[in-house]
Amino acid sequence: MHKKAERLKKMKPVAANNLTDEQRAKLPPGQTLTEKFPILHEGDVPRYDMSEWRLKVFGEVEEELTFTYEDLMAMPTVTVNTDIHCVTRWSKFDTVWEGILFRDFLAGLNVKPEAKYVMFHADPDYDTNVPIEDLLMDNVMLAYRFNGEPLTDKHGWPLRTVVPHRYFWKSAKWLRGIEFMKEDRPGFWERNGFHNEADPFKEERFSGEALDIPEDEWTHKEFD
Ligand SMILES: Nc1nc2c(c(=O)[nH]1)N[C@H]1C(S)=C(S)[C@@H](COP(=O)(O)O)O[C@H]1N2
Ligand SMILES: [Mo]
């Protein structure tokens, strides 16, 4: 059998009747637990020359800043264990991320007091918006390691955001820019029918009419 077909065949969700009480309590409504890690994105996985790679901070800041990867590696790190929830109905528990706590990163920037929202800009042509207030929690980060290993290309190496209390489209892979904004503005999926707030426990999936996503669509995606 073709290797990809082999992999897809193994993408089995954890059946609802096999969940412990604790797992059931942690699972947002309408979600299915998976032990695998689905890979979801638009476009091709970017390739980088790390000597050229930069992270830019711009918008409502006193001073625009540009970080090299070495700059980021030199910052204090945290390790966070958290659950993640994708709008296509898979959730994964106890994912372990290592990187920079967003709150710590923010403390080193000169953000104007009027700034209330962030637009995360990512490759290829992706963006997603989150209120600053939402980025101050103990588990929101700029991550570069997952489960004890460097992020893989497909999961967003060299740098992604992890905003675990929002549906996972708000966690941008291949992050390149952080824009501070006075007013909110919708990102890619937010412009395309997904909910602006995206709280999985409130099932904030869509902004208007529900998009026609088959409930098992994610089980046909690539994963590792
Ligand atoms: N740059 C970029 N980041 C992205 C996306 C994307 O298309 N491009 N898709 C989002 C969506 S919809 C999901 S569910 C998660 C998937 O992350 P994973 O592939 O590591 O599971 O990435 C999010 N971040
Ligand atoms: Mo997603």
CSV table of C-alpha atoms and ligand atoms in Angstrom, one decimal:
chain,number,residue,atom,x,y,z
A,1,MET,CA,0.0,0.0,0.0
A,2,HIS,CA,1.1,3.6,-0.7
A,3,LYS,CA,2.8,5.1,2.4
A,4,LYS,CA,0.4,8.0,2.7
A,5,ALA,CA,-2.6,5.7,2.4
A,6,GLU,CA,-1.1,3.6,5.2
A,7,ARG,CA,-0.7,6.6,7.4
A,8,LEU,CA,-4.2,7.9,6.8
A,9,LYS,CA,-5.7,4.5,7.6
A,10,LYS,CA,-4.2,4.8,11.1
A,11,MET,CA,-5.9,8.1,11.9
A,12,LYS,CA,-8.4,6.7,14.4
A,13,PRO,CA,-10.1,9.0,16.7
A,14,VAL,CA,-10.5,7.9,20.4
A,15,ALA,CA,-14.1,6.6,20.5
A,16,ALA,CA,-16.3,8.6,22.9
A,17,ASN,CA,-17.2,5.5,25.0
A,18,ASN,CA,-13.5,5.0,25.6
A,19,LEU,CA,-13.0,8.3,27.3
A,20,THR,CA,-12.4,8.5,31.0
A,21,ASP,CA,-14.5,11.0,33.0
A,22,GLU,CA,-11.6,13.3,33.3
A,23,GLN,CA,-11.1,13.3,29.5
A,24,ARG,CA,-14.8,13.8,28.9
A,25,ALA,CA,-14.7,16.9,31.1
A,26,LYS,CA,-11.8,18.4,29.2
A,27,LEU,CA,-13.3,17.8,25.8
A,28,PRO,CA,-15.1,20.8,24.4
A,29,PRO,CA,-18.6,20.2,22.9
A,30,GLY,CA,-18.7,18.7,19.4
A,31,GLN,CA,-15.0,17.6,19.5
A,32,THR,CA,-13.4,14.2,19.1
A,33,LEU,CA,-10.2,13.2,20.9
A,34,THR,CA,-7.2,12.1,18.8
A,35,GLU,CA,-3.8,10.8,19.9
A,36,LYS,CA,-2.3,11.5,16.5
A,37,PHE,CA,-1.3,15.0,15.5
A,38,PRO,CA,-3.2,16.1,12.3
A,39,ILE,CA,-1.4,18.5,9.9
A,40,LEU,CA,-3.6,21.2,8.5
A,41,HIS,CA,-2.7,24.3,6.5
A,42,GLU,CA,-3.3,26.2,3.3
A,43,GLY,CA,-0.6,26.2,0.7
A,44,ASP,CA,2.9,24.6,0.7
A,45,VAL,CA,5.2,24.1,3.7
A,46,PRO,CA,7.7,27.1,3.4
A,47,ARG,CA,11.4,26.5,3.2
A,48,TYR,CA,13.8,29.0,5.0
A,49,ASP,CA,17.3,30.1,4.8
A,50,MET,CA,17.7,30.8,8.5
A,51,SER,CA,20.4,33.4,7.9
A,52,GLU,CA,17.7,35.5,6.2
A,53,TRP,CA,14.8,34.6,8.5
A,54,ARG,CA,13.4,37.4,10.6
A,55,LEU,CA,10.4,38.0,12.9
A,56,LYS,CA,9.1,41.6,12.6
A,57,VAL,CA,7.1,43.5,15.2
A,58,PHE,CA,5.2,46.5,13.8
A,59,GLY,CA,2.0,48.6,13.8
A,60,GLU,CA,1.1,50.4,17.0
A,61,VAL,CA,4.6,50.2,18.6
A,62,GLU,CA,6.9,53.1,19.5
A,63,GLU,CA,9.7,51.3,17.7
A,64,GLU,CA,9.5,48.6,15.0
A,65,LEU,CA,11.7,45.6,15.9
A,66,THR,CA,13.3,42.8,13.9
A,67,PHE,CA,14.4,39.6,15.6
A,68,THR,CA,16.7,37.0,14.2
A,69,TYR,CA,16.3,33.3,15.2
A,70,GLU,CA,19.3,33.6,17.5
A,71,ASP,CA,17.7,36.6,19.2
A,72,LEU,CA,14.7,34.5,20.0
A,73,MET,CA,16.7,31.5,21.1
A,74,ALA,CA,18.5,33.7,23.7
A,75,MET,CA,15.2,34.6,25.4
A,76,PRO,CA,14.0,32.9,28.5
A,77,THR,CA,12.0,29.8,27.7
A,78,VAL,CA,9.0,28.1,29.2
A,79,THR,CA,7.5,24.7,28.8
A,80,VAL,CA,3.7,24.4,28.6
A,81,ASN,CA,1.5,21.4,28.7
A,82,THR,CA,-1.9,22.1,27.1
A,83,ASP,CA,-4.8,20.8,25.1
A,84,ILE,CA,-5.5,21.9,21.6
A,85,HIS,CA,-8.8,22.0,19.7
A,86,CYS,CA,-9.3,22.4,15.9
A,87,VAL,CA,-12.5,23.7,14.5
A,88,THR,CA,-12.6,20.6,12.2
A,89,ARG,CA,-13.5,18.7,15.4
A,90,TRP,CA,-10.3,17.1,16.6
A,91,SER,CA,-8.8,17.8,20.0
A,92,LYS,CA,-5.5,16.6,21.3
A,93,PHE,CA,-4.7,16.5,25.0
A,94,ASP,CA,-1.4,17.2,26.8
A,95,THR,CA,0.6,18.6,24.0
A,96,VAL,CA,4.0,19.9,25.3
A,97,TRP,CA,5.4,23.1,23.8
A,98,GLU,CA,8.6,24.9,24.5
A,99,GLY,CA,9.3,28.5,23.5
A,100,ILE,CA,8.9,32.0,24.7
A,101,LEU,CA,5.8,33.0,26.8
A,102,PHE,CA,4.0,35.6,24.8
A,103,ARG,CA,3.6,37.8,27.9
A,104,ASP,CA,7.4,37.8,28.4
A,105,PHE,CA,8.0,38.7,24.7
A,106,LEU,CA,5.5,41.5,25.0
A,107,ALA,CA,7.3,42.9,28.0
A,108,GLY,CA,10.4,43.5,25.8
A,109,LEU,CA,8.4,45.5,23.2
A,110,ASN,CA,7.3,49.2,23.3
A,111,VAL,CA,3.7,48.7,22.4
A,112,LYS,CA,1.5,51.9,22.4
A,113,PRO,CA,-1.2,52.0,25.0
A,114,GLU,CA,-3.8,52.3,22.2
A,115,ALA,CA,-2.9,48.9,20.9
A,116,LYS,CA,-5.7,46.4,21.7
A,117,TYR,CA,-5.4,43.7,19.1
A,118,VAL,CA,-2.7,41.6,17.4
A,119,MET,CA,-2.5,40.3,13.8
A,120,PHE,CA,-0.2,37.4,13.5
A,121,HIS,CA,1.3,37.3,10.0
A,122,ALA,CA,2.6,33.9,8.7
A,123,ASP,CA,3.7,32.1,5.6
A,124,PRO,CA,2.4,31.3,3.1
A,125,ASP,CA,-0.1,34.3,3.1
A,126,TYR,CA,-1.7,33.5,6.4
A,127,ASP,CA,-2.9,35.8,9.1
A,128,THR,CA,-5.1,35.5,12.2
A,129,ASN,CA,-6.2,38.1,14.8
A,130,VAL,CA,-6.3,37.9,18.5
A,131,PRO,CA,-7.0,40.5,21.2
A,132,ILE,CA,-3.9,41.3,23.3
A,133,GLU,CA,-5.9,40.6,26.4
A,134,ASP,CA,-6.2,37.0,25.2
A,135,LEU,CA,-2.4,36.6,24.8
A,136,LEU,CA,-1.5,37.3,28.4
A,137,MET,CA,-2.3,33.9,29.8
A,138,ASP,CA,0.2,31.4,31.2
A,139,ASN,CA,0.0,29.1,28.1
A,140,VAL,CA,0.2,31.5,25.1
A,141,MET,CA,3.5,31.3,23.5
A,142,LEU,CA,5.9,31.6,20.5
A,143,ALA,CA,6.8,28.0,20.3
A,144,TYR,CA,9.8,26.3,18.6
A,145,ARG,CA,9.7,22.8,20.2
A,146,PHE,CA,7.0,20.2,20.5
A,147,ASN,CA,7.0,17.2,22.7
A,148,GLY,CA,10.7,17.5,23.4
A,149,GLU,CA,11.8,17.9,19.8
A,150,PRO,CA,12.3,20.9,17.5
A,151,LEU,CA,9.0,21.7,15.7
A,152,THR,CA,8.8,19.8,12.5
A,153,ASP,CA,8.5,21.7,9.2
A,154,LYS,CA,4.9,20.7,8.8
A,155,HIS,CA,3.9,21.8,12.3
A,156,GLY,CA,5.4,25.3,11.8
A,157,TRP,CA,9.1,25.2,12.2
A,158,PRO,CA,10.9,27.5,12.9
A,159,LEU,CA,8.3,29.4,14.9
A,160,ARG,CA,4.6,29.2,15.6
A,161,THR,CA,2.2,30.7,18.0
A,162,VAL,CA,0.2,28.5,20.4
A,163,VAL,CA,-3.1,30.1,21.7
A,164,PRO,CA,-4.6,27.0,23.2
A,165,HIS,CA,-7.8,28.4,24.5
A,166,ARG,CA,-9.0,29.4,21.0
A,167,TYR,CA,-9.6,27.1,18.1
A,168,PHE,CA,-6.3,26.0,16.6
A,169,TRP,CA,-6.5,28.2,13.4
A,170,LYS,CA,-5.6,31.1,15.8
A,171,SER,CA,-2.2,29.4,16.3
A,172,ALA,CA,-0.2,30.5,13.3
A,173,LYS,CA,2.5,28.2,12.0
A,174,TRP,CA,5.5,29.8,10.2
A,175,LEU,CA,5.1,33.1,12.0
A,176,ARG,CA,6.9,36.0,10.4
A,177,GLY,CA,5.3,39.1,11.8
A,178,ILE,CA,3.4,40.5,14.8
A,179,GLU,CA,1.3,43.6,14.1
A,180,PHE,CA,-0.2,45.6,16.9
A,181,MET,CA,-3.5,47.3,16.1
A,182,LYS,CA,-5.9,49.8,17.7
A,183,GLU,CA,-8.9,48.3,16.0
A,184,ASP,CA,-9.7,44.6,15.4
A,185,ARG,CA,-9.4,43.3,11.8
A,186,PRO,CA,-10.3,39.8,10.7
A,187,GLY,CA,-7.5,37.3,9.6
A,188,PHE,CA,-7.7,34.7,6.9
A,189,TRP,CA,-10.2,32.3,8.3
A,190,GLU,CA,-12.0,35.1,10.2
A,191,ARG,CA,-12.7,36.6,6.7
A,192,ASN,CA,-13.8,33.3,5.4
A,193,GLY,CA,-16.7,32.4,7.7
A,194,PHE,CA,-14.9,31.4,10.9
A,195,HIS,CA,-15.8,33.0,14.2
A,196,ASN,CA,-13.8,36.0,15.3
A,197,GLU,CA,-13.5,34.8,19.0
A,198,ALA,CA,-13.2,31.1,18.4
A,199,ASP,CA,-13.7,29.8,22.0
A,200,PRO,CA,-14.0,26.0,21.7
A,201,PHE,CA,-15.9,25.6,24.9
A,202,LYS,CA,-18.6,28.0,23.6
A,203,GLU,CA,-18.4,26.3,20.2
A,204,GLU,CA,-17.7,29.6,18.4
A,205,ARG,CA,-16.9,27.9,15.1
A,206,PHE,CA,-18.5,30.1,12.5
A,207,SER,CA,-19.5,33.8,12.2
A,208,GLY,CA,-22.6,33.2,10.1
A,209,GLU,CA,-24.0,30.1,8.6
A,210,ALA,CA,-22.1,26.9,9.5
A,211,LEU,CA,-19.6,26.0,6.8
A,212,ASP,CA,-20.1,22.7,5.3
A,213,ILE,CA,-17.2,20.7,6.8
A,214,PRO,CA,-17.9,17.0,7.1
A,215,GLU,CA,-17.4,15.8,10.7
A,216,ASP,CA,-14.8,13.3,9.8
A,217,GLU,CA,-12.9,15.5,7.3
A,218,TRP,CA,-9.9,15.8,9.6
A,219,THR,CA,-9.4,12.0,9.7
A,220,HIS,CA,-8.5,12.2,6.0
A,221,LYS,CA,-5.7,14.7,6.5
A,222,GLU,CA,-2.1,14.0,6.9
A,223,PHE,CA,-0.9,13.5,10.5
A,224,ASP,CA,2.0,12.3,12.6
B,1,LIG,N1,0.7,29.7,8.5
B,1,LIG,C1,-0.4,28.9,8.7
B,1,LIG,N2,-0.7,28.6,10.0
B,1,LIG,C2,-1.8,27.9,10.3
B,1,LIG,C3,-2.6,27.4,9.3
B,1,LIG,C4,-2.3,27.8,7.9
B,1,LIG,O1,-3.0,27.4,6.9
B,1,LIG,N3,-1.1,28.5,7.7
B,1,LIG,N4,-3.7,26.7,9.6
B,1,LIG,C5,-4.3,26.7,10.9
B,1,LIG,C6,-5.2,25.6,11.2
B,1,LIG,S1,-6.7,25.7,10.5
B,1,LIG,C7,-4.9,24.7,12.2
B,1,LIG,S2,-6.0,23.5,12.7
B,1,LIG,C8,-3.5,24.5,12.7
B,1,LIG,C9,-3.0,23.2,12.4
B,1,LIG,O2,-1.7,23.0,13.0
B,1,LIG,P1,-1.0,21.6,12.9
B,1,LIG,O3,-0.8,21.3,11.4
B,1,LIG,O4,0.3,21.7,13.6
B,1,LIG,O5,-1.9,20.6,13.5
B,1,LIG,O6,-2.6,25.5,12.1
B,1,LIG,C10,-3.2,26.8,12.0
B,1,LIG,N5,-2.1,27.7,11.6
B,2,MO,MO,-8.0,24.1,11.8
